Short mmCIF file of C-alpha atoms and ligand atoms in Angstrom, two decimals:
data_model
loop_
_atom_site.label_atom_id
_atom_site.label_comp_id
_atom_site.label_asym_id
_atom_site.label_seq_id
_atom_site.Cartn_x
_atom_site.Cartn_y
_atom_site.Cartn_z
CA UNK A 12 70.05 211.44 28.96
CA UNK A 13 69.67 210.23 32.48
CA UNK A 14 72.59 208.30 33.84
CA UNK A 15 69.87 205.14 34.19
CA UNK A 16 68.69 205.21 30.96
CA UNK A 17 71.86 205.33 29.15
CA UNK A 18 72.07 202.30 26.94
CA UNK A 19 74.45 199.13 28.06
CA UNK A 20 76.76 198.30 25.38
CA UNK A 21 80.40 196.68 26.64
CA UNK A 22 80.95 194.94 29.82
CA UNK A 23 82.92 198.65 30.88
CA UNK A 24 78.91 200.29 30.88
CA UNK A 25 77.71 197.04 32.65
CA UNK A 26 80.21 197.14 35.87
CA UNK A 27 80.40 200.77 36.10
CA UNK A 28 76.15 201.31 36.42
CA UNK A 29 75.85 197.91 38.28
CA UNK A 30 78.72 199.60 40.90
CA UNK A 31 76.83 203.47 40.95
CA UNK A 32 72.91 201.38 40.79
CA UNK A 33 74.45 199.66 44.57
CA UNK A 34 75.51 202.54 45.65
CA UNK A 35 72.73 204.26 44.82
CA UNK A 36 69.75 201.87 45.47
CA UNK A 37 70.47 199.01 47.66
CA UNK A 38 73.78 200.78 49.70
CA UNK A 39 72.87 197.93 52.33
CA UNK A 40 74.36 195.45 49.85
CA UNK A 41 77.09 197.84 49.11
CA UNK A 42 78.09 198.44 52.40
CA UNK A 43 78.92 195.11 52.98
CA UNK A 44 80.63 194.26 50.26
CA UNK A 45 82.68 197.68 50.80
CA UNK A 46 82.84 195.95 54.27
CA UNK A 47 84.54 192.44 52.80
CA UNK A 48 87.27 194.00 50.27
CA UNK A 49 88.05 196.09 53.46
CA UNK A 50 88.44 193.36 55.69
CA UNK A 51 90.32 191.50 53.46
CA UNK A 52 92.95 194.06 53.11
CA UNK A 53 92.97 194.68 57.06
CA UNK A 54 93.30 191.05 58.29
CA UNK A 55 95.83 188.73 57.17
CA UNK A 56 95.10 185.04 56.05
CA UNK A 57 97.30 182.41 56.75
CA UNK A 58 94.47 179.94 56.26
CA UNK A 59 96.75 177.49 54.01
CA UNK A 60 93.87 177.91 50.78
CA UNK A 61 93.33 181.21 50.71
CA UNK A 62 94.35 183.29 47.85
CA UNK A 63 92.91 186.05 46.77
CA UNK A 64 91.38 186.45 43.10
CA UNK A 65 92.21 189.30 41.41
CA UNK A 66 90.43 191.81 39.81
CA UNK A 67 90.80 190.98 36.07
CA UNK A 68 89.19 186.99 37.60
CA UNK A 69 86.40 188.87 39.26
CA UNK A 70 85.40 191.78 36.36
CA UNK A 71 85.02 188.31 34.44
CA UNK A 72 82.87 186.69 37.19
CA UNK A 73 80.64 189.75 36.98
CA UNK A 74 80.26 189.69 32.95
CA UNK A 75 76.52 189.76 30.79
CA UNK A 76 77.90 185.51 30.34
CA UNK A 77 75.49 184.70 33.49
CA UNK A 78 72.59 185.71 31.69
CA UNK A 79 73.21 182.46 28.99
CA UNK A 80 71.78 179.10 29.61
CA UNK A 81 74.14 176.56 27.75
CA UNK A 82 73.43 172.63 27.86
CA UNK A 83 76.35 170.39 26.65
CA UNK A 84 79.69 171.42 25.11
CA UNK A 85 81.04 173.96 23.38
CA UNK A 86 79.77 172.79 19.73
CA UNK A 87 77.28 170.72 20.73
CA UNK A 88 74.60 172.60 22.89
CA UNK A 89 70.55 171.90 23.67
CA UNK A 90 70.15 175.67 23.14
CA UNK A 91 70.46 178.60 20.55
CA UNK A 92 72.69 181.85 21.17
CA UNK A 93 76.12 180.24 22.65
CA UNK A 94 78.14 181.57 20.53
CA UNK A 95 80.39 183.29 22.91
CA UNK A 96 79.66 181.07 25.49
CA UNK A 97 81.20 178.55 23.01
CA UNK A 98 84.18 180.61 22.52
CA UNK A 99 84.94 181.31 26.35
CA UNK A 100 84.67 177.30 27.39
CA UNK A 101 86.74 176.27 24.78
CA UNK A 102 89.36 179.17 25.39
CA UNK A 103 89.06 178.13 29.37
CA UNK A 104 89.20 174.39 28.63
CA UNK A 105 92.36 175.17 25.92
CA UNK A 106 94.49 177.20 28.80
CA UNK A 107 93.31 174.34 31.43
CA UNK A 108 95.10 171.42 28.86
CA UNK A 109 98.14 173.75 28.12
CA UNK A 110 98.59 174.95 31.88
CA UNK A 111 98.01 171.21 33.20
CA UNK A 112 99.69 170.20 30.17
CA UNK A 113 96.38 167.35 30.03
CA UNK A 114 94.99 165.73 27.00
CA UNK A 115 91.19 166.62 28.37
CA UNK A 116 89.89 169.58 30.48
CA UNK A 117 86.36 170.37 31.80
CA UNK A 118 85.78 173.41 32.82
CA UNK A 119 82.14 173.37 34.09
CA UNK A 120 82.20 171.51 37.54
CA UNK A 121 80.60 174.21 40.06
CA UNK A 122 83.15 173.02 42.89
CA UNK A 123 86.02 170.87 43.40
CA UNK A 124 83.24 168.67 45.35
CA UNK A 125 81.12 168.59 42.84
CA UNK A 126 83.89 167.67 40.66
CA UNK A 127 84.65 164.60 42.66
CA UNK A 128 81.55 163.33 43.02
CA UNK A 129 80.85 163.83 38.95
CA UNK A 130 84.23 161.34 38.71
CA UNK A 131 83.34 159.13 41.15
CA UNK A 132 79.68 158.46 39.72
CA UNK A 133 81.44 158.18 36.31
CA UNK A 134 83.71 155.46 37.41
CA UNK A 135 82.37 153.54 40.08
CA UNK A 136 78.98 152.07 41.03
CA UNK A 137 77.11 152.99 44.37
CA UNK A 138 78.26 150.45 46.82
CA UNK A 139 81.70 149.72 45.11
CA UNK A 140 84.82 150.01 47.30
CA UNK A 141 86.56 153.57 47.22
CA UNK A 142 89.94 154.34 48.82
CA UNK A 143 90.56 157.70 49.96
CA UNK A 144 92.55 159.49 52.98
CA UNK A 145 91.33 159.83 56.26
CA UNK A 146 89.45 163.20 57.33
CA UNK A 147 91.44 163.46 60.53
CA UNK A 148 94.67 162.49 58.73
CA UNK A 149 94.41 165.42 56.50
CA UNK A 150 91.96 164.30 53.63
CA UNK A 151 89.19 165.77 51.97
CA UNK A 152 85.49 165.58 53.10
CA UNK A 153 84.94 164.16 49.64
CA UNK A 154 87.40 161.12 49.51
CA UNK A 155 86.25 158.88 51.97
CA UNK A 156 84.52 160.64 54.77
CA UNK A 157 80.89 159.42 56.27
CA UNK A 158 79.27 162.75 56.37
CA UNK A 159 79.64 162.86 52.74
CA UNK A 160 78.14 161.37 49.65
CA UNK A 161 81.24 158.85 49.54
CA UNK A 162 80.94 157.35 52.29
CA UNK A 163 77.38 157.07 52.41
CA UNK A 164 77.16 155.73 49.08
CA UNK A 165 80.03 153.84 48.57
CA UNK A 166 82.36 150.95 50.72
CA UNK A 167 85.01 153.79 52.35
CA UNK A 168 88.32 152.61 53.45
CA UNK A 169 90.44 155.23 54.87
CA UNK A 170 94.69 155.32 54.65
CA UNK A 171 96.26 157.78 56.98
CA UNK A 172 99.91 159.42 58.05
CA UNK A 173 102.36 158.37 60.05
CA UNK A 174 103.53 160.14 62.91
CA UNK A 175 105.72 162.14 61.00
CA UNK A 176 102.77 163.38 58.94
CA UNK A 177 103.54 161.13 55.76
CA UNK A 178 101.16 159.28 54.04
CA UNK A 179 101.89 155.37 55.28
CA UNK A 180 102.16 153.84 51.36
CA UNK A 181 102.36 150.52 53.02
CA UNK A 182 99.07 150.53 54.10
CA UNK A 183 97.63 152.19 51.23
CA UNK A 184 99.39 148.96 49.03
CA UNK A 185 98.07 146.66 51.99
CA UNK A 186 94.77 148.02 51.76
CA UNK A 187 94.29 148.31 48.33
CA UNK A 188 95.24 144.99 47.82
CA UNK A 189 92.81 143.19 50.58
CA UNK A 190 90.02 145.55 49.83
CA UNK A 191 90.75 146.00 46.00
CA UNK A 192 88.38 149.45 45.72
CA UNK A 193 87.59 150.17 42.10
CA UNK A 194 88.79 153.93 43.03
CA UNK A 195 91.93 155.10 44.80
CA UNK A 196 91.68 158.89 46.18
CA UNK A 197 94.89 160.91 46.65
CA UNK A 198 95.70 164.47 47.46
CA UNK A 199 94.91 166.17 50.36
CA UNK A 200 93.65 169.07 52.39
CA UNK A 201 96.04 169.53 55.53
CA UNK A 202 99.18 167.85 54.37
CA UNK A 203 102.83 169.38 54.04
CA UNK A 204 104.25 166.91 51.97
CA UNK A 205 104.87 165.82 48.67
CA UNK A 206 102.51 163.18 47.44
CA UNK A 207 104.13 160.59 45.08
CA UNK A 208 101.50 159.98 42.27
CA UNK A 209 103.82 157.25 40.61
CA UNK A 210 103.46 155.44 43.59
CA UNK A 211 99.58 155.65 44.18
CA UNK A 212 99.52 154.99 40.27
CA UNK A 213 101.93 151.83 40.76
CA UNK A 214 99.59 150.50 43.82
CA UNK A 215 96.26 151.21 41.82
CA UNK A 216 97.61 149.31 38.63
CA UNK A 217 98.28 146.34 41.65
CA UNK A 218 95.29 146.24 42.47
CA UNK A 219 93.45 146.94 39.81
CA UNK A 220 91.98 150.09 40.87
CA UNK A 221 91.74 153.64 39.03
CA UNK A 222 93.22 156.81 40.87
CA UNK A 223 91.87 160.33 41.06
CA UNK A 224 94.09 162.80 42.23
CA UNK A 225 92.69 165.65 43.69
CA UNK A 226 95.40 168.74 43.84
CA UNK A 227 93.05 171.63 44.93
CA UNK A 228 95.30 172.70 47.84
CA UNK A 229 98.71 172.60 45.33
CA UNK A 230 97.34 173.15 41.97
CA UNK A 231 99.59 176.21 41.67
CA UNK A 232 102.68 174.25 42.55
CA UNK A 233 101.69 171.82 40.20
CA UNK A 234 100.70 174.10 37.79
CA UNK A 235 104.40 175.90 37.91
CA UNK A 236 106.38 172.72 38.55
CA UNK A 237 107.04 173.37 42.06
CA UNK A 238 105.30 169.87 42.73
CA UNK A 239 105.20 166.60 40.26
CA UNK A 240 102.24 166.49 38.37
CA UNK A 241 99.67 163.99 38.49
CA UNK A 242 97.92 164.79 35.09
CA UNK A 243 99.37 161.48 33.33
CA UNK A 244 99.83 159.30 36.33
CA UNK A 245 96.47 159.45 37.53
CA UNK A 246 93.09 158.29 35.53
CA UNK A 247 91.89 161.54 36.26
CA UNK A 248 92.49 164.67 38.25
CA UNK A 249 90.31 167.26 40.19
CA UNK A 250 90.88 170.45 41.23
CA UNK A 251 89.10 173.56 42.78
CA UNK A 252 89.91 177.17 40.90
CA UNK A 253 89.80 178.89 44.03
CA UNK A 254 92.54 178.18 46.08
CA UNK A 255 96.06 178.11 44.44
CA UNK A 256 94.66 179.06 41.31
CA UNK A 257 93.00 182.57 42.47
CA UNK A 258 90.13 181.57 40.24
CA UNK A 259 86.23 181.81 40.77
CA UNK A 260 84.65 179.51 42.94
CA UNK A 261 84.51 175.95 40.64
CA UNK A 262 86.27 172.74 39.70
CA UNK A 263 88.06 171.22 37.29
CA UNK A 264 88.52 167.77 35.55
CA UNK A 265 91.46 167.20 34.00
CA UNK A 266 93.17 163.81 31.96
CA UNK A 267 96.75 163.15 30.62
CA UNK A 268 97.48 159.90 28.83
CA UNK A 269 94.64 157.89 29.90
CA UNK A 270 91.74 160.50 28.34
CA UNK A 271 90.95 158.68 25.32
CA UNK A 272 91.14 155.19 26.86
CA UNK A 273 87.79 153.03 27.37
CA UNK A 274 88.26 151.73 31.09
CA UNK A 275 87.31 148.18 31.83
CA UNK A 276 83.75 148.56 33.13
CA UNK A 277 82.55 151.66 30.96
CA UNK A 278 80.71 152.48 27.89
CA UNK A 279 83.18 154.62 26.20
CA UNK A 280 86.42 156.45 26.68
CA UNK A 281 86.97 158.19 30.03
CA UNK A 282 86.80 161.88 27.99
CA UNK A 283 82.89 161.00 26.62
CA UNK A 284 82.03 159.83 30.36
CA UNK A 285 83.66 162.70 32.32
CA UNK A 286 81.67 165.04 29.88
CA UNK A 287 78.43 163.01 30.64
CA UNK A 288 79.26 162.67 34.04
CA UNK A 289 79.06 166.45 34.80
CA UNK A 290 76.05 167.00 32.19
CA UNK A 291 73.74 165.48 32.02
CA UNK A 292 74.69 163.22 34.96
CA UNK A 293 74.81 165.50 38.14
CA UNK A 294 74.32 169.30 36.84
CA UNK A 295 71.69 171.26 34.48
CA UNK A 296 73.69 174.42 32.38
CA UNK A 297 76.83 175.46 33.89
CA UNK A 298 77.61 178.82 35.32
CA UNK A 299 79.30 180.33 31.74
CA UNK A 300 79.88 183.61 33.87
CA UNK A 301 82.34 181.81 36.22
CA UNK A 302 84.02 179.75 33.21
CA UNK A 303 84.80 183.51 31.55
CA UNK A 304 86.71 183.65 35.45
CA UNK A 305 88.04 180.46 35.29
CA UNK A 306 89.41 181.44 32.16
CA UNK A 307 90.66 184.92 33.41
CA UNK A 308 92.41 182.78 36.51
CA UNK A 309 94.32 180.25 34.21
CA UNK A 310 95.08 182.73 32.40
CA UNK A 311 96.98 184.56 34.87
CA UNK A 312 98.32 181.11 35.80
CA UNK A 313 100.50 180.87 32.77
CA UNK A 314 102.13 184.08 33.66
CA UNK A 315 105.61 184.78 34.98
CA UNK A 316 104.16 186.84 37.64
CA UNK A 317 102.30 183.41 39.19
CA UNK A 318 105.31 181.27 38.85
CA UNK A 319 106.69 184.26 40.57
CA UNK A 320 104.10 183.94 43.25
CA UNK A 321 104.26 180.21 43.60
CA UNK A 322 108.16 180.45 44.49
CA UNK A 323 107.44 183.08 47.30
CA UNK A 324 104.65 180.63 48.34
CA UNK A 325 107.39 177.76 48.89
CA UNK A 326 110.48 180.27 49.98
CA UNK A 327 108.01 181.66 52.53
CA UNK A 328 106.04 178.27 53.45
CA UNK A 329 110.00 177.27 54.92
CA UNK A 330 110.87 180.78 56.38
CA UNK A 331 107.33 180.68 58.70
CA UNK A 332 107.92 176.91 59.40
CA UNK A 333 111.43 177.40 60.31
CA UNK A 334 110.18 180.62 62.59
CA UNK A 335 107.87 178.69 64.36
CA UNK A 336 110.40 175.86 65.28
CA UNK A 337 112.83 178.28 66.29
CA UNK A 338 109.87 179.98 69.05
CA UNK A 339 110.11 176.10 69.86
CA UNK A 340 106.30 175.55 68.38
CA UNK A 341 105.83 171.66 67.41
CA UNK A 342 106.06 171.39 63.57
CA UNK A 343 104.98 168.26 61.93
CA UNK A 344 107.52 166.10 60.28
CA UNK A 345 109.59 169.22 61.17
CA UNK A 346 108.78 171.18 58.26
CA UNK A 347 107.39 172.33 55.40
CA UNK A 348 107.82 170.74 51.02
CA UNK A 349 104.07 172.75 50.15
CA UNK A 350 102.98 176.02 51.41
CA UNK A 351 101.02 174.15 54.16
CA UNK A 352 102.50 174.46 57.47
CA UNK A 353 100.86 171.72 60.52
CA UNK A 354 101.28 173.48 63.64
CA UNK A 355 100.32 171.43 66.89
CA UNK A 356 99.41 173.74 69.97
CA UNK A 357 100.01 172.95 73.30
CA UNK A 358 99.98 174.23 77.19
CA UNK A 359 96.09 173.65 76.42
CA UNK A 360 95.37 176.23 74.00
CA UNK A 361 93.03 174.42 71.63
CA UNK A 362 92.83 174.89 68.04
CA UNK A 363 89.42 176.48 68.66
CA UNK A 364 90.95 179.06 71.14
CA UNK A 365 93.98 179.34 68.94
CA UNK A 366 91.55 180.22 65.62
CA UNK A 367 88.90 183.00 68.18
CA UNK A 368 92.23 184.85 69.49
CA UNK A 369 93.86 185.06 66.51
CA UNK A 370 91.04 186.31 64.65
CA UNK A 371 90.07 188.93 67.36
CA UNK A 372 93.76 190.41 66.46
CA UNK A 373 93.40 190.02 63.02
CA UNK A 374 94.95 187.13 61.84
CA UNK A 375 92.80 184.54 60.10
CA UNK A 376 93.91 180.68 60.59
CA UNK A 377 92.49 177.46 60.38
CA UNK A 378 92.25 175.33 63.50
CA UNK A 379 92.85 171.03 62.48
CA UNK A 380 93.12 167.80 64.46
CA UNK A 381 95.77 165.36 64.40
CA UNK A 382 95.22 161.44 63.62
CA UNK A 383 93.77 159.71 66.49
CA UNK A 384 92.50 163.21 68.47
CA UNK A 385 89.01 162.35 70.12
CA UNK A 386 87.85 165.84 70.61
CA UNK A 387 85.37 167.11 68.16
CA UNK A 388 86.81 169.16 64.64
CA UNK A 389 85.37 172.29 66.55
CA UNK A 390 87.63 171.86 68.83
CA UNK A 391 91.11 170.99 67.27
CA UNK A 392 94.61 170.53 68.67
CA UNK A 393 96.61 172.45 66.23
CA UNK A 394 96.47 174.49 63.14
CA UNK A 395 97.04 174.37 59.57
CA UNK A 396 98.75 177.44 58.68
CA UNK A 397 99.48 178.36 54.70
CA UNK A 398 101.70 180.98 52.58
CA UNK A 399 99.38 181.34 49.83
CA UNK A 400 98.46 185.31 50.89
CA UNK A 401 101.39 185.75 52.15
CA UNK A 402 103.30 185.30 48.98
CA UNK A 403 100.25 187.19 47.20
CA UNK A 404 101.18 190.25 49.48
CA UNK A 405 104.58 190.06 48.78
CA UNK A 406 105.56 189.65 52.90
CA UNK A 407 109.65 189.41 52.39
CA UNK A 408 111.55 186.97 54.82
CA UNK A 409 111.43 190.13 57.58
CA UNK A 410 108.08 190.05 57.38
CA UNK A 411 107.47 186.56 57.69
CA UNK A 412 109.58 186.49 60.41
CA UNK A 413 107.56 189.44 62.02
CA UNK A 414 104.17 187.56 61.01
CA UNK A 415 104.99 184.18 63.13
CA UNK A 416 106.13 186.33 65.76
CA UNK A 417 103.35 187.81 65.92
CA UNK A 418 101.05 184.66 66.13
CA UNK A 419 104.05 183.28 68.65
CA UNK A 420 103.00 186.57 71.14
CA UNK A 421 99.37 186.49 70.89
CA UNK A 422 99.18 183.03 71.96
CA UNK A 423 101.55 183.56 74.52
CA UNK A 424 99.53 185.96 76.05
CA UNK A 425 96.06 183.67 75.85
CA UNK A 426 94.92 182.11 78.98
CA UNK A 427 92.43 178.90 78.26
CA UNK A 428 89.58 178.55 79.83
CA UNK A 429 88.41 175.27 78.75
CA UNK A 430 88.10 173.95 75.44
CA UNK A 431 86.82 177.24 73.96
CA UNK A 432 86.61 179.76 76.31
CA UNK A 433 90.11 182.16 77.08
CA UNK A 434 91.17 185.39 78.24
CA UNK A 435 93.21 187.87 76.51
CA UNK A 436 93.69 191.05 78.20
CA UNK A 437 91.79 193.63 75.99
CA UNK A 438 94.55 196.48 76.14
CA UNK A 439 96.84 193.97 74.83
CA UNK A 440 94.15 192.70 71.92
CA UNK A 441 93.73 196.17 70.47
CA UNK A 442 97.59 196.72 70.42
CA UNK A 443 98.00 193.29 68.37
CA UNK A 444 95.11 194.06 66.00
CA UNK A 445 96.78 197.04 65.36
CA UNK A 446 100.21 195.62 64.76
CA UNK A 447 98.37 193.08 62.17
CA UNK A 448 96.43 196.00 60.56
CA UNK A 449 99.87 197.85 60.07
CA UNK A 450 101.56 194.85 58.46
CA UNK A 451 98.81 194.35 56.10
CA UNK A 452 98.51 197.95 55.30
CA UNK A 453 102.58 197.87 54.52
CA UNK A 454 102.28 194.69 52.56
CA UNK A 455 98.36 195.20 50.57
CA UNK A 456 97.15 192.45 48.36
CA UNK A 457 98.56 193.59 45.07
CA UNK A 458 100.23 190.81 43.25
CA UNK A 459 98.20 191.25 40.25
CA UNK A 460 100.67 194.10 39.51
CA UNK A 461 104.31 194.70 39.83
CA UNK A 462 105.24 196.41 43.19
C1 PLP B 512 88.99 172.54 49.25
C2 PLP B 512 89.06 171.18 48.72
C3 PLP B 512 88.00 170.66 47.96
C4 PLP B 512 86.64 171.34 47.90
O1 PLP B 512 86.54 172.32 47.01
P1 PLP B 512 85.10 172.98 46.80
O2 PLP B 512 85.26 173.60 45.46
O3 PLP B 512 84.95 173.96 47.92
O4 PLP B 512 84.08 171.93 46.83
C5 PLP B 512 88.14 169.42 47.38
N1 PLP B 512 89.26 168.70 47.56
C6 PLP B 512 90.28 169.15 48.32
C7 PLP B 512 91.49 168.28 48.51
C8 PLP B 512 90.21 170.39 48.92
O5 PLP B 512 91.21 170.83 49.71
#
């Protein structure tokens, strides 16, 4: 029997023809994927989300699931043949409540945007006041921002840091209680502190407010009790599966104690309106494909090798932080308590340059901007530097060490040239890209198995 006819019967048959079909009749598609897991293995990421998923997460992603159209939940569906559909959202939404340790999980939010905006339709009424962290102060897009669907459809008030890079909780309090939003937001994007849910919790219940916590940049702390959790201090809590976690791309909403409780202003208990919120209120069938990953991920979250991962993330979030102070780099609030490092550049290196030189060697980062800077976010004055791969590639202390030194001499060698533009001698370039391709090739992204 020819290879192509043979029939499909286990997942096994499915990724092993779908892998020789690519290579054998559309190698332009293969090539480039070839081309990704290559690059990924040659270049180093110290963007502060990045983690890579693993290959049990994405053998799940790439499963027959896709092909099954399920409305509604597990149990209660618009459409025949979900059986194991049914059984792979319940098992994801089961290791979501045990991980998170919450009273309700859904599993079907196609992004940790998505997410947000199926809570903040569920709770609040266009044109009602929100409460959410300033863009340039490290928030989310999501929580407060113009350019997205909060701002433009709801009354956005925006807290910030201080100068020490901590969120100012007397002006969320003072804020909250002249504006009194019906939502608070909390959590963060490019923040390298701890964020004190009893607190946001003790100003919403002031003003009479709910709070959503959003933990997609320190779910895995959370997860592993390297950070407090806000599962029963907020109303509700958001997170992405594909940063910390090393899930698919998706969200997640998740409730402690406040789940079954009907909120002043809605129909029912916050469980029944997060579950109508996401279907049928904002999306058709969900991807069940990328719940089978988001099952795989948590999953692998509840293993010792994670928590494992998670302390290296912290250990080695302090090491690079530490590094950089000691190459007398600024540091804000002089350190680190997540894996997210805040780096401010000077000598008028930009973020922007800072992000193009670093990435010509090899070294992926994330430029930012700090409160109150008037250039554009293309432009940037520092950047926002993370341990998550770091920690996946098992980099010891020596390594990190060698890793910020590395970023300390390739900017030391950049001359700017305006707000973009630099020069960086070519010679020197190719013997820094080579450096980084040696380190990555002595530390490869393996921490799905024991070294
Ligand atoms: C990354 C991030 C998101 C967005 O996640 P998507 O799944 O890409 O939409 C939401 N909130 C915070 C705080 C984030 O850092």
């Amino acid at each position: 029997m020819a290879a192509d006819t043979e029939p499909l019967r286990t997942q096994a048959d499915l990724l092993r023809r779908g892998l020789a079909d690519l290579r054998t009749e559309d190698a332009e598609l293969a090539s480039i994927l070839d081309a990704e897991v290559t690059r990924q293995h040659r270049t180093l990421s110290l963007v502060s989300s990045s983690c890579a998923a693993g290959p049990r997460t994405l053998a799940a992603s790439a499963s027959a699931l896709l092909n099954v159209t399920v409305e509604g939940t597990p149990g209660r569906r618009h459409h025949a043949g979900c059986e194991n559909a049914d059984r792979v959202e319940s098992l994801a939404i089961r290791r979501a409540q045990e991980l998170f340790a919450a009273q309700y999980a859904g599993v079907q939010s196609h992004s940790a945007s998505n997410a947000n905006y199926q809570v903040l339709t569920s709770l609040a009424e266009p044109g009602d006041t929100i409460l959410g962290m300033a863009l340039d102060h490290g928030g989310h897009l999501t929580h407060s921002s113009a350019l997205a669907f909060t701002g433009a459809n709801y009354k956005a008030i925006r807290y910030g840091t201080t100068s020490q890079g901590v969120i100012d909780y007397d002006e969320v309090r003072k804020l909250a209680l002249a504006h009194r939003p019906r939502i608070i937001i909390c959590g963060a994007t490019a923040y390298s502190r701890v964020l004190d849910f009893q607190r946001f919790r003790a100003i919403a219940d002031e003003a009479g407010a709910l709070l959503l916590a959003d933990i997609s940049h320190i779910a895995g702390l959370v997860a592993t009790g390297r950070h407090p959790s806000p599962i029963d201090a907020a109303h509700v809590t958001t997170t992405c599966t594909h940063k910390q976690l090393a899930g698919p791309r998706g969200g997640l909403i998740l409730s402690g104690r406040d789940a079954d409780i009907k909120v002043p202003g809605l129909r029912s208990t916050l469980r029944a309106v997060l579950d109508q919120a996401v279907f049928p209120g904002m999306q058709g069938a969900p991807a069940v494909n990328m719940i089978a990953a988001k099952a795989a991920a948590l999953g692998y979250a509840m293993s010792p090798r994670f928590d494992a991962c998670m302390g290296r993330v912290r250990s080695t979030a302090d090491e690079m932080a530490g590094a950089f102070m000691a190459q007398d780099y600024e540091v804000v609030g002089g350190g680190t308590e997540n894996h997210t490092i805040l780096l401010q550049l000077r000598g008028g290196i930009t973020g922007s340059i800072a992000e193009s030189a670093l990435e010509a060697c090899g070294i992926i980062v994330s430029k930012k901007r700090a409160p109150g800077e008037t250039r554009s976010s293309f432009v940037g004055d520092g950047l926002c530097i993370g341990a998550g791969s770091i920690a996946q590639r098992h980099i010891d202390s020596q390594g990190c060490r060698q890793v910020v030194d590395l970023v300390c001499r390739i900017l030391g060698q950049v001359t700017p040239l305006g707000e973009h533009k630099y020069s960086l001698a070519p010679a020197l370039q190719e013997m820094f890209r080579l450096e980084v391709e040696a380190l990555c090739l002595r530390y490869p992204i393996t921490d799905y198995r024991d070294r």
